[in-house]
Each structure stands twice: as structure tokens, then as C-alpha cells.
Short mmCIF file of C-alpha atoms in Angstrom, two decimals:
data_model
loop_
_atom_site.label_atom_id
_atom_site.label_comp_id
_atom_site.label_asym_id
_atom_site.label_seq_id
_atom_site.Cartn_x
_atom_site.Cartn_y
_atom_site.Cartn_z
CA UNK T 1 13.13 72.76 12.41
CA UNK T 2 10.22 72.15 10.11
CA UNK T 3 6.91 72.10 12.54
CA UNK T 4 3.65 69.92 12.08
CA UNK T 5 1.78 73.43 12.77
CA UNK T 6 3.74 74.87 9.91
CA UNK T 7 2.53 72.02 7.80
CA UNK T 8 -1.11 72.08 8.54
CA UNK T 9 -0.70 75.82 7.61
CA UNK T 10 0.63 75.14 4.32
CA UNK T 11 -2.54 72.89 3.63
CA UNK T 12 -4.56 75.19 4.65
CA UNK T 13 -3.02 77.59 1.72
CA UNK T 14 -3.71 75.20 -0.66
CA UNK T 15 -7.00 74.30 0.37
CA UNK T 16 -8.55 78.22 0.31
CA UNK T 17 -6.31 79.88 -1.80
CA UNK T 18 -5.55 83.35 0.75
CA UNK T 19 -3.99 83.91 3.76
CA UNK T 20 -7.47 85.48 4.70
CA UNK T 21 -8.88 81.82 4.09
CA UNK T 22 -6.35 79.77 5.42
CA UNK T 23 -6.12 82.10 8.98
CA UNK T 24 -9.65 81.08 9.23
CA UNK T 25 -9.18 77.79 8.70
CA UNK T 26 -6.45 77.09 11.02
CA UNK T 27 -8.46 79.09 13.52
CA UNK T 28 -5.80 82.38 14.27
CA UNK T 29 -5.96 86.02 12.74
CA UNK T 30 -4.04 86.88 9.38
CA UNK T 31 -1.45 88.26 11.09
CA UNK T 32 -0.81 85.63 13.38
CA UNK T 33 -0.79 83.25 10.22
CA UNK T 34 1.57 85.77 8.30
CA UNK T 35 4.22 86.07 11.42
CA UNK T 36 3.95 82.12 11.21
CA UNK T 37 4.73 81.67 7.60
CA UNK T 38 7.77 84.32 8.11
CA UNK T 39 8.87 82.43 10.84
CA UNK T 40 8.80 79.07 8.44
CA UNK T 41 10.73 80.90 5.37
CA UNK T 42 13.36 82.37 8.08
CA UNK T 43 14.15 79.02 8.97
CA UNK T 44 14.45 77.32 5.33
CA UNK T 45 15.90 80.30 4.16
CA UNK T 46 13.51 80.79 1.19
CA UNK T 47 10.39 81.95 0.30
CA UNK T 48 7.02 79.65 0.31
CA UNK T 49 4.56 81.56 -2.13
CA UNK T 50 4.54 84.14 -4.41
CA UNK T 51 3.11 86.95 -2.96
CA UNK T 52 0.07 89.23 -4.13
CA UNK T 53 -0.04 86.27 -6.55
CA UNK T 54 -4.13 85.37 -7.87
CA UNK T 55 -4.49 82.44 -7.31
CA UNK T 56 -1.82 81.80 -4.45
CA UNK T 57 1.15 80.00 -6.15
CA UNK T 58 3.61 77.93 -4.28
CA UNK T 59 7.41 78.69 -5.18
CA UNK T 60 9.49 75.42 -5.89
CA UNK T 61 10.36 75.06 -1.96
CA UNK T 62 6.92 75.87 -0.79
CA UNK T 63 5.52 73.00 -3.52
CA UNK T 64 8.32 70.53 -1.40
CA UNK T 65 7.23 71.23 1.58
CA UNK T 66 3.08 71.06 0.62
CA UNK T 67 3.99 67.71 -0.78
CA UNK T 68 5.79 66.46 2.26
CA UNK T 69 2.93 67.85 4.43
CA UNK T 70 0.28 65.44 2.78
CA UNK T 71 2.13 62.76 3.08
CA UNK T 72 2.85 63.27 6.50
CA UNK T 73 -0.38 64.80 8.51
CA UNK T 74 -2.31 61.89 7.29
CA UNK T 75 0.15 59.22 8.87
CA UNK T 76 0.27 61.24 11.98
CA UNK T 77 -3.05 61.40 12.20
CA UNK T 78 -3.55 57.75 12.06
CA UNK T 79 -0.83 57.01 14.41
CA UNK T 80 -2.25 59.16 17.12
CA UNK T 81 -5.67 57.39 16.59
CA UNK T 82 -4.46 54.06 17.09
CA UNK T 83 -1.72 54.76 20.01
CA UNK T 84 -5.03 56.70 21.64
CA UNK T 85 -7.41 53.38 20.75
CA UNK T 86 -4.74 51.04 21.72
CA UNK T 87 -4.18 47.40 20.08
CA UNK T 88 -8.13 46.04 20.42
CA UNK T 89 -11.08 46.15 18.78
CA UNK T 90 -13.15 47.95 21.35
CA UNK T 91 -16.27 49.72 20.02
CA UNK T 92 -16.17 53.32 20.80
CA UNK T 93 -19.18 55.92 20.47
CA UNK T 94 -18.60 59.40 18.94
CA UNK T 95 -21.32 62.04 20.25
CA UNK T 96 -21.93 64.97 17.10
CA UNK T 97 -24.71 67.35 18.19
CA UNK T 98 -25.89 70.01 15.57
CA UNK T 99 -27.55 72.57 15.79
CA UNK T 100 -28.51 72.82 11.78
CA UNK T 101 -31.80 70.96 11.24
CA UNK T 102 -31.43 71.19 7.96
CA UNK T 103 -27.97 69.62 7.64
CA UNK T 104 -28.80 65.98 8.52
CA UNK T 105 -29.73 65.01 4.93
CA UNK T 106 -26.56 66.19 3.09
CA UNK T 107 -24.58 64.34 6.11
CA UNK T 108 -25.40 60.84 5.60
CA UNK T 109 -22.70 60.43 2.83
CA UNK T 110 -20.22 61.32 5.32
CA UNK T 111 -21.52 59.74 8.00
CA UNK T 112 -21.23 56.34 5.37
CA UNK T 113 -17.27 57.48 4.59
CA UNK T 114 -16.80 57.54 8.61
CA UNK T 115 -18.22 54.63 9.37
CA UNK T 116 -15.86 52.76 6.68
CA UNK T 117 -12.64 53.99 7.81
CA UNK T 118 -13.19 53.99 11.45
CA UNK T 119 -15.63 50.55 11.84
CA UNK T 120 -14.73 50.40 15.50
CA UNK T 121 -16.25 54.05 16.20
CA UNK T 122 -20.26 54.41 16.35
CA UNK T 123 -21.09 57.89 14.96
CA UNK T 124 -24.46 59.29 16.68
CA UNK T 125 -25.84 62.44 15.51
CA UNK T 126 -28.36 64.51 17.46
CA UNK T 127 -29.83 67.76 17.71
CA UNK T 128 -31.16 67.05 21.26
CA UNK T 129 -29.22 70.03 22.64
CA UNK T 130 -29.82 72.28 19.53
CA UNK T 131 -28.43 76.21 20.66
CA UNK T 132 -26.81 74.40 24.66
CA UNK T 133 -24.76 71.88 22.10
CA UNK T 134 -21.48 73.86 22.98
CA UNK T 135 -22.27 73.56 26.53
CA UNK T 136 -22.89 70.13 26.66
CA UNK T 137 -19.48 69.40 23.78
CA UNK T 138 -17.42 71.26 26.98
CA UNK T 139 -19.04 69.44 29.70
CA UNK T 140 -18.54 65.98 27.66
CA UNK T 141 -21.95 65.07 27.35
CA UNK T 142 -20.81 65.92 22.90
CA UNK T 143 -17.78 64.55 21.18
CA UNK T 144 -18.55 66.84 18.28
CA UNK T 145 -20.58 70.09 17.30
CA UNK T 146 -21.83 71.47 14.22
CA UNK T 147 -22.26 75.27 14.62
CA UNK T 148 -22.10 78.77 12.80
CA UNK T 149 -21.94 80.45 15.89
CA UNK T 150 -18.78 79.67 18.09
CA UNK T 151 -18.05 81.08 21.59
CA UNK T 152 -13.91 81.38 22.08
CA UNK T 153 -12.97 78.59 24.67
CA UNK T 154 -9.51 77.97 26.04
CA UNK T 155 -11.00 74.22 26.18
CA UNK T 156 -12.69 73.87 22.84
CA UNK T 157 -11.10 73.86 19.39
CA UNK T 158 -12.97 75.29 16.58
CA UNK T 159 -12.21 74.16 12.69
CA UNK T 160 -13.89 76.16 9.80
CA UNK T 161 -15.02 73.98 7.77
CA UNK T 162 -16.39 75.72 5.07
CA UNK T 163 -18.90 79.06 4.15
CA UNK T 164 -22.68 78.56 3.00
CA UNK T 165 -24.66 81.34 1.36
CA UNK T 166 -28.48 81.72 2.60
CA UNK T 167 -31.54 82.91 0.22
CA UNK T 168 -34.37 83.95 0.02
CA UNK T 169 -36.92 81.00 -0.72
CA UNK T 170 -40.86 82.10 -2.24
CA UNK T 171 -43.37 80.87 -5.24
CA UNK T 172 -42.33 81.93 -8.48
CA UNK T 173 -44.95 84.31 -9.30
CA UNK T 174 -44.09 86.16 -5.55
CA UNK T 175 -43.55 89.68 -5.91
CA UNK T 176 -39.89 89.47 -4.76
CA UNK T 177 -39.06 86.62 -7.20
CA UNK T 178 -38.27 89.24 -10.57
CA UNK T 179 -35.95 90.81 -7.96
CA UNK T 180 -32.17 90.25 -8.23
CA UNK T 181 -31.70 90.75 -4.78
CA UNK T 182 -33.90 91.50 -1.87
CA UNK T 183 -33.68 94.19 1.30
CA UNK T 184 -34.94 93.84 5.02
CA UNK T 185 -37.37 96.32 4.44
CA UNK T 186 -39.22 94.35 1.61
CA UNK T 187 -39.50 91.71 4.27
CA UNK T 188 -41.21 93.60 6.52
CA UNK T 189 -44.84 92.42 5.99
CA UNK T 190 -43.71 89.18 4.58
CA UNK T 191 -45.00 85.96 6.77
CA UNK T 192 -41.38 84.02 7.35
CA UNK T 193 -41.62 80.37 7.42
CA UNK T 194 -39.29 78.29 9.20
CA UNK T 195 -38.09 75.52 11.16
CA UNK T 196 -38.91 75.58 15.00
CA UNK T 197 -36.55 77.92 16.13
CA UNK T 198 -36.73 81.07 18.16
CA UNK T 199 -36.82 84.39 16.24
CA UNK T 200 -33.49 85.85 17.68
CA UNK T 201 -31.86 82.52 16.52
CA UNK T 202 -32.60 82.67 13.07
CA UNK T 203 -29.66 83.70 10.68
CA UNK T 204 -32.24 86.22 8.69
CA UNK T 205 -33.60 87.96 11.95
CA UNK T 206 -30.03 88.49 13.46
CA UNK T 207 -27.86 89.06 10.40
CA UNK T 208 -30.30 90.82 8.16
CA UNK T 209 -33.10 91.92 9.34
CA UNK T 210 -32.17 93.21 12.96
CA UNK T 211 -29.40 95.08 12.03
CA UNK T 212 -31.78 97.39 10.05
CA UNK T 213 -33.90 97.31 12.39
CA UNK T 214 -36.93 95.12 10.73
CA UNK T 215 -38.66 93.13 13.16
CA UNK T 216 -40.16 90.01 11.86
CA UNK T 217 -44.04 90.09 11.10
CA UNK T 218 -45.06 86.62 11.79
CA UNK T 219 -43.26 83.42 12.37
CA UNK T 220 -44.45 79.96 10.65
CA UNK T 221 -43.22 76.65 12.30
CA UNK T 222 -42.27 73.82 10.12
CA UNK T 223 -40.73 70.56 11.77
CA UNK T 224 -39.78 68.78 8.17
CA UNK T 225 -38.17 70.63 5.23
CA UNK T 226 -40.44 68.93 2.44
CA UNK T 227 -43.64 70.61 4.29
CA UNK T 228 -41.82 74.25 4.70
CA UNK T 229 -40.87 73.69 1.05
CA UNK T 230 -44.66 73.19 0.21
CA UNK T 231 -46.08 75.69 2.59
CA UNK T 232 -43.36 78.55 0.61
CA UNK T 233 -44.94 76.81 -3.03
CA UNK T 234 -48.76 77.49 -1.72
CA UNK T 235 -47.91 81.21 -0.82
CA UNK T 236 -47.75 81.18 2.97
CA UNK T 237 -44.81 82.83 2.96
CA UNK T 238 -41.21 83.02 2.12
CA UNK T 239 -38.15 81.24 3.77
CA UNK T 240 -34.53 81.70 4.37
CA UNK T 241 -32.29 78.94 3.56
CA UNK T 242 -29.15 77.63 2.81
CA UNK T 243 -28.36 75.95 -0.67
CA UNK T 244 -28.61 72.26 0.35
CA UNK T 245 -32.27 72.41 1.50
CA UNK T 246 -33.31 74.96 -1.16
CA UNK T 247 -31.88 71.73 -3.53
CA UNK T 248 -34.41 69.31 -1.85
CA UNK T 249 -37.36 71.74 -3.59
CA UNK T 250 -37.44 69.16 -6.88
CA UNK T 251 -40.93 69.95 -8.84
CA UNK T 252 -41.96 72.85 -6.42
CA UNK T 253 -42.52 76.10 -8.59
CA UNK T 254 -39.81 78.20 -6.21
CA UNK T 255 -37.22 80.82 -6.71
CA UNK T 256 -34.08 81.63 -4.97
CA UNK T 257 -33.19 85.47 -4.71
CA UNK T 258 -29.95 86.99 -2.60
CA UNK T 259 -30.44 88.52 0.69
CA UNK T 260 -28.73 91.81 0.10
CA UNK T 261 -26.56 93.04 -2.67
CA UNK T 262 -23.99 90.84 -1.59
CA UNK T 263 -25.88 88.05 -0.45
CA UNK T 264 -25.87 86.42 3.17
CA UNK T 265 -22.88 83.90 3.77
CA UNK T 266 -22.51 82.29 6.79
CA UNK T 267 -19.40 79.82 8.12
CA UNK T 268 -19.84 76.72 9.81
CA UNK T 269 -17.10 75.36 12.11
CA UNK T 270 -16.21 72.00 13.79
CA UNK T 271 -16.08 71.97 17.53
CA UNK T 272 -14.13 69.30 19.64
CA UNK T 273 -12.52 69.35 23.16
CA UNK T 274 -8.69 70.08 23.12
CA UNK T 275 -8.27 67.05 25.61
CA UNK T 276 -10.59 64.68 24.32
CA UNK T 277 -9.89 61.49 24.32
CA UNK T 278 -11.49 61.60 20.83
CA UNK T 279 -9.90 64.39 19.55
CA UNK T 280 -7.85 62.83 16.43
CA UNK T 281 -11.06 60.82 15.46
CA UNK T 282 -13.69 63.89 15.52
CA UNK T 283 -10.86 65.79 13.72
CA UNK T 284 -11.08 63.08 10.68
CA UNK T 285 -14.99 63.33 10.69
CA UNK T 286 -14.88 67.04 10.64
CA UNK T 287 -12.43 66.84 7.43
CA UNK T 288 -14.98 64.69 5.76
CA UNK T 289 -17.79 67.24 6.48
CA UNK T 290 -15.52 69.85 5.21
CA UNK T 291 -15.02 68.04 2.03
CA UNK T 292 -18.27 67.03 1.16
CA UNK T 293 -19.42 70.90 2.18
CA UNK T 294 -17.02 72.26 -0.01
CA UNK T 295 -18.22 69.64 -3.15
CA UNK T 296 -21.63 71.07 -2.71
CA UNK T 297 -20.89 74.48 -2.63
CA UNK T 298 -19.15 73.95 -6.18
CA UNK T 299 -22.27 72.26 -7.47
CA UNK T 300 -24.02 75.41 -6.29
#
């Protein structure tokens, strides 16, 4: 009657608070998600949430059934790992490429989480493939991948994880830093410094800048965030990114300003092969990224 797709839904209620939010959590459009839910409250005969309610509120049945669904996804979870692992103590690898250089810092915590609850599982992280990691993930050369950009695959599964906002990174005393927000056109003489990716790959050029047609005027190449951070303090230029590296700038004279009026927020998703063998396990790491993602964005 009840279905373990009907529970991961109602999680993913609680966790973001909308149908909008938990659709994109669970991977399927709103109205999928809403036809689902119906479905659900046909069955029990009752209602799950109030609706048009700010924040979402459970009724009394829908708080049951939330509370039966934590208890029980976790234990399923677990079972699946070990009937997949079997009854030994053979060391397994999990493969995560990312394609975020700036994400490997803020990952170590959950790479330390991982690595206690699953001590038979070696957790490698690379950026070797950088922008082919979805390629490789599919042809199983990647367990895992880290991306903000994700191609629809009948063979891949995609979790969202959580949303990041990007700024605008420059010396205090810049020009642009007294600004509340910035445009593309401001940016149009303005040197850009970043890490070493190609121009059309960068989330400024193809989300901000491009759109409104603002090419960018020169490129700087930084391999390391602490030198970009210092080449943006001595006036080289300015820099796009997201919150965790902009927190890395301790002592560095820098301001932050919003790309846009509404600023520039960007998703990142999980990405794991449907019939992986290591499915269940890079579906536990990805919850940990998504939690300690979604802790930083609140310190933010």
C-alpha cells in the first residue's frame, strides 16, 4: 500500500520545505511529485500536508508517516548495502570525480564521516576527468560525480543535493565594491581571474555574462585558490565564486557583491549509475555531501 518512493518523497518535504524543492530533490517535475502525493493520500484516505501552508506543515497522518519513513529508509538502506557487500570484509574502492576545483577543501569532513561508517569502502576523489566526468561515471571508469551541470540519462541517476550562490570577488577599495549588486556590463573591461578552466565553462561567462551578450575581456589562470584570492587582493582583477572559497579569503582586504539583482545560484547534484554495483553506498556519501552543503549554506 504504503511505497518506499512515497516515503523518500515525504523526506524530501521535510527536508526543503515546497513541493518546488522536494520535486527537485527527488529528481521529477512538480507535477509529477503532486500526482504522487495524491496518489499516497487516495490510498490512506487522508490528507498529508496542509496546503498553501508557509512553512509546509504536516497534518497528524502525514507527521506518522514522516516518522515511519526515517526510521525505515535508513534500515533499508543498510540492508541493501550489506546483502550487495555480502558477509566479508573485502575492501572495496569508490571512484567520486568532480568537476568543482574549489570543492575539495569543504569535502574532507565528509570524506572523514564516510570513511567511519563504511571502513571497508576506500573513497578516492579526483578531478582527472574534470567537464568528461559524466562520461567516464556512465562508462564505469566513476562511481560518483559532483556536477552543476547534468545531462538526462536513462542510465544515470541524478540527486540535488543542495543550491550555492556565486559572487562577485574584488579588493575593497574596487570600484564595484560600494555596489549592492553588480551587472554584466560593468564587467565588461574587468580582467576575470580564475581557476584553469575554459571561458564557455565558467558559471559567470555562461549564466551571466553571455546571456547579455558580454564577452569576457581577459582571462587570468590560477591553479590554487589562496593565490587567486591574493591576485583579486593586489588588484589584478575580480573573481566569481561560490561562498565556501570566498570563506578561505581570512585577512585579505576583499568584498563580496551579488551578480545581478537577484544574485547567481547555482545547484549541484549527485550522479551515480542506476545499476551500480555501488549504488546504495554512493547514495549514503552523496547524503553526507548534501548535509554538510546545506550546514554551510546556513552559516552563509
Amino acid at each position: 500500500m504504503i511505497e518506499l518512493r512515497h516515503l523518500r518523497t515525504l523526506v524530501a518535504l521535510k527536508e526543503s520545505g515546497s513541493l518546488a524543492g522536494a520535486a527537485k530533490k527527488r529528481f521529477v517535475t512538480q507535477s509529477a511529485l503532486s500526482h504522487q502525493i495524491k496518489e499516497l493520500e487516495t490510498r490512506i484516505n487522508s490528507t498529508i500536508f496542509v496546503r498553501k501552508s508557509k512553512p509546509l506543515s504536516f497534518t497528524q497522518e502525514g507527521t506518522r508517516l514522516l516518522n515511519l519513513a526515517e526510521e525505515i529508509l535508513p534500515k533499508v538502506v543498510e540492508t541493501e548495502i550489506d546483502l550487495k557487500n555480502g558477509l566479508t570484509d573485502q575492501i572495496s574502492d569508490l571512484f567520486v570525480g568532480i568537476d568543482c576545483h574549489s570543492c575539495f577543501r569543504w569535502l574532507m569532513p565528509v570524506t572523514e564521516k564516510f570513511n567511519q561508517s563504511f571502513p571497508h569502502t576506500n573513497l578516492e576523489l579526483s578531478s582527472r576527468h574534470l567537464f568528461e566526468s559524466l562520461s567516464a561515471l556512465k562508462q564505469g571508469q566513476l562511481d560518483v560525480v559532483l556536477t552543476s551541470d547534468p545531462i538526462p540519462d536513462n542510465d544515470i541517476a541524478y540527486l540535488h543535493l543542495f543550491d550555492f550562490e556565486v559572487k562577485l570577488l574584488m579588493a575593497n577599495d574596487h570600484p564595484l565594491a560600494t555596489l549592492p549588486y553588480v551587472t554584466p556590463s560593468q564587467l565588461a573591461q574587468e580582467p576575470l581571474i580564475t581557476y584553469p578552466v575554459p571561458v564557455d565553462r565558467l558559471d559567470i561567462y555562461r549564466h551571466f555574462m553571455e546571456p547579455a551578450g558580454i564577452p569576457v575581456n581577459k582571462q587570468i589562470r590560477c591553479d590554487l585558490t589562496a593565490m587567486l584570492l591574493q591576485r583579486v587582493a593586489c588588484k589584478d582583477g575580480v573573481a566569481a565564486l561560490p561562498s565556501w572559497s570566498i570563506n578561505e579569503a581570512h585577512g585579505l582586504s576583499l568584498k563580496a557583491v551579488k551578480l545581478g539583482t537577484e544574485g547567481l545560484k547555482r545547484p549541484l547534484f549527485g550522479a551515480y549509475r542506476r545499476s551500480s554495483h555501488q549504488a546504495n553506498v554512493a547514495q549514503q556519501w552523496l547524503s553526507l555531501v548534501g548535509q554538510e552543503g546545506l550546514s554551510k549554506q546556513k552559516l552563509n
